Amino acid sequence: MLRYSRADLYSEDVPLADIAARVGTPAFVYSSRAILNNYCAYHEAFAELPHTVCYAVKANSSLAVLRLLADAGAGFDIVSGGELFRVLKAGGNPNKVVFSGVGKTAAEVEYALESGIHSFNCESESELALINAMAARRGTTAGFAIRVNPDVDPSTHPYISTGLSEHKFGIPIADAIAVYERSRDLGNLSAEGVSCHIGSQILDPTPILEAVDKVVALAGSLRNAGFPIRHLDLGGGLGVAYRPGEEAPGIREFIQGLRTRLGASGLCIMVEPGRSIVGQAGVLLTRVLYRKKNGDKEFVVVDAAMNDLIRPSLYRAHHEIIPLRRRNLPRITADVVGPICETGDFLARDREIDNVLPGDFLAVCTTGAYGFVLSSNYNSRPRAAEVLVEGDRSRIIRNRESYEDLIRGETI
Ligand code: LLP
């Protein structure tokens, strides 16, 4: 959805320079068409197979983004009471919500039961006991899936790899049947499914498929043992291309790969994609403040920083940086850095980019996922505005924070 027309960069049919001028920078801009296309790619590829695409709210939890997906029929994967609150505010259907996460609190479980969510993805026996007790108190039955840890290596950044036995996530797959067996003694639980999520930004889906085979086999054994098991939740994790020439798996091909493995299972298939739905739909707009040279090193100082986009600092992640208006000047090699007082505050290092001048606008690409949601007020910087593009229109979906917003709730 991002393209140049002559010298100007557009999101759908809106010149991004117009948004930067109107809304200011830094600002995140999302293409609604890109988000919906990605959602539909999942939904349509499942075709006749019973399924729910539960968008992983953590990737981008802005209300307008959630509303777009809710209207398209999406379910939601949440990991906190706050995310549930957002989903409900955005008009999401609680009956299509799954609640993941290793540390759900009693208050969060209560809120989820009261809202009537579809199912809990449970990660420990103590969590099962808590959910059972709270469901009993309400006189209801809670649906659950155990998140199993299949011990496969997703080959991704160690911070976002979750499916190895050394990680905190899930219950080892070898122990799962015993845990389901013990759950029979808990009267207010119903074993609705099995879940699994092995990591994020996975560019080769082979390990996901390997995990799926293990989970399907487990679901079969559980059904034979008399558990209801109606769904498999296969998590998220499909990667996107951040660098030019990087190959990311196609959503449709990936789901077709799943279908051939799952078609005969008779189970409803759930997936929890985040990044592959919103990642490429977003850009972060920023303005060049200064150019400077320290010795031989060239710096482009911009008005977005690690508080706006932490992925380069935290994961050494690569985001393409391109101008909103191309100039025909020789390219330069520079560090693109923000105003924050840390050497770790950079958006790119030793990067060949267009020759830009103070006042020029740049787009930091593929920042629709894990961009705004990971932003902070570090250095007392107000958080960025967010804009949604729909065809030839754009609208602000979150105002830029003010200085007053920065101190809201504080007392001296
Ligand atoms: N389901 C569960 C249980 C998860 O933990 C995650 C992501 C997802 C689904 C969605 O995964 P996705 O489809 O987006 O890969 N902040 C990191 C990514 C952290 C991912 C955490 N869990 C980053 O910026 O790369």
CSV table of N, CA and C in Angstrom, one decimal, residues 238-306:
chain,number,residue,atom,x,y,z
A,238,LEU,N,4.0,-15.7,12.2
A,238,LEU,CA,4.5,-15.5,10.8
A,238,LEU,C,5.2,-14.2,10.6
A,239,GLY,N,6.4,-14.3,10.1
A,239,GLY,CA,7.2,-13.1,9.9
A,239,GLY,C,6.9,-12.2,8.7
A,240,VAL,N,7.4,-11.0,8.7
A,240,VAL,CA,7.3,-10.1,7.5
A,240,VAL,C,8.6,-9.7,7.1
A,241,ALA,N,8.7,-9.2,5.8
A,241,ALA,CA,10.0,-8.8,5.2
A,241,ALA,C,10.3,-7.4,5.7
A,242,TYR,N,11.4,-7.2,6.5
A,242,TYR,CA,11.8,-5.9,6.9
A,242,TYR,C,12.8,-5.3,6.0
A,243,ARG,N,13.6,-6.2,5.4
A,243,ARG,CA,14.7,-5.7,4.5
A,243,ARG,C,14.3,-5.9,3.0
A,244,PRO,N,14.8,-5.1,2.1
A,244,PRO,CA,14.6,-5.3,0.7
A,244,PRO,C,15.2,-6.7,0.4
A,245,GLY,N,14.4,-7.5,-0.4
A,245,GLY,CA,14.9,-8.8,-0.8
A,245,GLY,C,14.7,-9.9,0.2
A,246,GLU,N,14.3,-9.5,1.4
A,246,GLU,CA,14.0,-10.6,2.4
A,246,GLU,C,12.7,-11.3,2.0
A,247,GLU,N,12.7,-12.6,2.2
A,247,GLU,CA,11.5,-13.3,1.7
A,247,GLU,C,10.7,-13.7,3.0
A,248,ALA,N,9.5,-13.3,3.0
A,248,ALA,CA,8.6,-13.7,4.1
A,248,ALA,C,7.6,-14.7,3.6
A,249,PRO,N,7.2,-15.7,4.4
A,249,PRO,CA,6.2,-16.6,3.9
A,249,PRO,C,4.9,-15.9,3.5
A,250,GLY,N,4.2,-16.3,2.5
A,250,GLY,CA,2.9,-15.8,2.1
A,250,GLY,C,1.9,-16.3,3.1
A,251,ILE,N,0.9,-15.5,3.5
A,251,ILE,CA,-0.1,-15.9,4.4
A,251,ILE,C,-0.9,-17.1,3.8
A,252,ARG,N,-1.3,-16.9,2.5
A,252,ARG,CA,-2.2,-17.9,1.9
A,252,ARG,C,-1.5,-19.2,1.8
A,253,GLU,N,-0.2,-19.2,1.4
A,253,GLU,CA,0.6,-20.4,1.2
A,253,GLU,C,0.7,-21.1,2.6
A,254,PHE,N,1.0,-20.3,3.6
A,254,PHE,CA,1.2,-20.9,4.9
A,254,PHE,C,-0.1,-21.6,5.4
A,255,ILE,N,-1.2,-20.9,5.2
A,255,ILE,CA,-2.5,-21.5,5.7
A,255,ILE,C,-2.8,-22.7,4.9
A,256,GLN,N,-2.5,-22.7,3.6
A,256,GLN,CA,-2.8,-23.9,2.8
A,256,GLN,C,-1.9,-25.0,3.3
A,257,GLY,N,-0.7,-24.7,3.7
A,257,GLY,CA,0.2,-25.8,4.3
A,257,GLY,C,-0.5,-26.4,5.6
A,258,LEU,N,-1.1,-25.5,6.3
A,258,LEU,CA,-1.8,-26.0,7.6
A,258,LEU,C,-3.0,-26.8,7.2
A,259,ARG,N,-3.7,-26.4,6.2
A,259,ARG,CA,-5.0,-27.1,5.8
A,259,ARG,C,-4.7,-28.5,5.4
A,260,THR,N,-3.6,-28.7,4.7
A,260,THR,CA,-3.3,-30.1,4.3
A,260,THR,C,-3.1,-31.0,5.5
A,261,ARG,N,-2.5,-30.4,6.5
A,261,ARG,CA,-2.3,-31.2,7.8
A,261,ARG,C,-3.5,-31.3,8.6
A,262,LEU,N,-4.4,-30.4,8.5
A,262,LEU,CA,-5.5,-30.3,9.5
A,262,LEU,C,-6.9,-30.6,9.0
A,263,GLY,N,-7.0,-30.6,7.7
A,263,GLY,CA,-8.3,-30.7,7.0
A,263,GLY,C,-9.2,-31.8,7.6
A,264,ALA,N,-8.5,-33.0,7.9
A,264,ALA,CA,-9.3,-34.1,8.4
A,264,ALA,C,-9.5,-34.2,9.9
A,265,SER,N,-9.0,-33.2,10.6
A,265,SER,CA,-9.0,-33.3,12.1
A,265,SER,C,-10.4,-33.1,12.7
A,266,GLY,N,-11.2,-32.4,11.9
A,266,GLY,CA,-12.6,-32.1,12.5
A,266,GLY,C,-12.5,-31.1,13.5
A,267,LEU,N,-11.4,-30.4,13.7
A,267,LEU,CA,-11.3,-29.4,14.7
A,267,LEU,C,-11.4,-28.0,14.1
A,268,CYS,N,-11.9,-27.0,15.0
A,268,CYS,CA,-11.9,-25.6,14.6
A,268,CYS,C,-10.5,-25.1,14.8
A,269,ILE,N,-9.9,-24.5,13.8
A,269,ILE,CA,-8.6,-24.0,13.8
A,269,ILE,C,-8.5,-22.5,14.2
A,270,MET,N,-7.7,-22.2,15.2
A,270,MET,CA,-7.5,-20.8,15.5
A,270,MET,C,-6.1,-20.4,15.2
A,271,VAL,N,-5.9,-19.2,14.8
A,271,VAL,CA,-4.5,-18.7,14.7
A,271,VAL,C,-4.5,-17.3,15.4
A,272,GLU,N,-3.3,-16.9,15.8
A,272,GLU,CA,-3.2,-15.6,16.6
A,272,GLU,C,-2.2,-14.7,15.9
A,273,PRO,N,-2.4,-14.3,14.7
A,273,PRO,CA,-1.4,-13.5,14.0
A,273,PRO,C,-1.5,-12.0,14.4
A,274,GLY,N,-0.3,-11.4,14.6
A,274,GLY,CA,-0.2,-10.0,15.0
A,274,GLY,C,0.5,-9.3,13.9
A,275,ARG,N,1.8,-9.5,13.9
A,275,ARG,CA,2.7,-8.8,13.0
A,275,ARG,C,2.3,-8.9,11.5
A,276,SER,N,2.0,-10.2,11.1
A,276,SER,CA,1.7,-10.4,9.7
A,276,SER,C,0.4,-9.7,9.2
A,277,ILE,N,-0.4,-9.2,10.2
A,277,ILE,CA,-1.6,-8.5,9.8
A,277,ILE,C,-1.3,-7.0,9.8
A,278,VAL,N,-0.6,-6.4,10.8
A,278,VAL,CA,-0.4,-5.0,10.8
A,278,VAL,C,1.0,-4.5,10.5
A,279,GLY,N,2.0,-5.3,10.5
A,279,GLY,CA,3.4,-4.9,10.4
A,279,GLY,C,3.6,-4.0,9.2
A,280,GLN,N,3.3,-4.5,8.1
A,280,GLN,CA,3.6,-3.8,6.8
A,280,GLN,C,2.6,-2.7,6.5
A,281,ALA,N,1.5,-2.7,7.3
A,281,ALA,CA,0.5,-1.6,7.1
A,281,ALA,C,0.9,-0.3,7.7
A,282,GLY,N,2.0,-0.2,8.4
A,282,GLY,CA,2.3,1.0,9.2
A,282,GLY,C,3.6,1.6,8.8
A,283,VAL,N,3.7,2.9,8.9
A,283,VAL,CA,5.0,3.6,8.8
A,283,VAL,C,5.0,4.7,9.9
A,284,LEU,N,6.2,5.0,10.4
A,284,LEU,CA,6.4,6.0,11.3
A,284,LEU,C,7.0,7.2,10.6
A,285,LEU,N,6.3,8.3,10.6
A,285,LEU,CA,6.8,9.5,9.9
A,285,LEU,C,7.7,10.4,10.9
A,286,THR,N,8.8,10.8,10.4
A,286,THR,CA,9.7,11.6,11.3
A,286,THR,C,10.3,12.7,10.4
A,287,ARG,N,10.7,13.8,11.1
A,287,ARG,CA,11.3,15.0,10.4
A,287,ARG,C,12.8,15.0,10.7
A,288,VAL,N,13.6,15.4,9.7
A,288,VAL,CA,15.0,15.6,10.0
A,288,VAL,C,15.2,16.9,10.7
A,289,LEU,N,15.9,16.8,11.8
A,289,LEU,CA,16.2,18.1,12.6
A,289,LEU,C,17.5,18.6,12.2
A,290,TYR,N,18.5,17.8,12.2
A,290,TYR,CA,19.9,18.3,11.9
A,290,TYR,C,20.7,17.2,11.2
A,291,ARG,N,21.7,17.7,10.5
A,291,ARG,CA,22.8,16.8,10.0
A,291,ARG,C,24.0,17.1,10.8
A,292,LYS,N,24.8,16.2,11.2
A,292,LYS,CA,26.1,16.5,11.8
A,292,LYS,C,27.1,15.4,11.6
A,293,LYS,N,28.3,15.8,11.7
A,293,LYS,CA,29.4,14.9,11.5
A,293,LYS,C,30.3,14.9,12.7
A,294,ASN,N,30.6,13.7,13.2
A,294,ASN,CA,31.7,13.6,14.3
A,294,ASN,C,32.8,12.8,13.7
A,295,GLY,N,33.9,13.5,13.4
A,295,GLY,CA,35.0,12.8,12.6
A,295,GLY,C,34.5,12.4,11.3
A,296,ASP,N,34.6,11.1,11.0
A,296,ASP,CA,34.2,10.7,9.7
A,296,ASP,C,32.7,10.2,9.7
A,297,LYS,N,32.2,10.2,10.9
A,297,LYS,CA,30.8,9.6,11.0
A,297,LYS,C,29.7,10.7,10.8
A,298,GLU,N,28.8,10.2,10.0
A,298,GLU,CA,27.7,11.1,9.6
A,298,GLU,C,26.4,10.8,10.4
A,299,PHE,N,25.8,11.8,10.9
A,299,PHE,CA,24.5,11.5,11.7
A,299,PHE,C,23.4,12.3,11.1
A,300,VAL,N,22.2,11.7,11.0
A,300,VAL,CA,21.0,12.4,10.7
A,300,VAL,C,20.2,12.4,12.0
A,301,VAL,N,19.9,13.5,12.5
A,301,VAL,CA,19.2,13.6,13.8
A,301,VAL,C,17.7,13.9,13.4
A,302,VAL,N,16.8,13.0,13.9
A,302,VAL,CA,15.4,13.1,13.5
A,302,VAL,C,14.6,13.3,14.8
A,303,ASP,N,13.3,13.6,14.6
A,303,ASP,CA,12.5,13.9,15.8
A,303,ASP,C,11.8,12.7,16.3
A,304,ALA,N,12.0,11.5,15.8
A,304,ALA,CA,11.5,10.2,16.4
A,304,ALA,C,12.7,9.6,17.1
A,305,ALA,N,12.4,8.8,18.2
A,305,ALA,CA,13.5,8.3,19.0
A,305,ALA,C,13.1,6.9,19.4
A,306,MET,N,14.0,6.3,20.3
A,306,MET,CA,13.7,5.0,20.8
A,306,MET,C,12.5,4.9,21.6
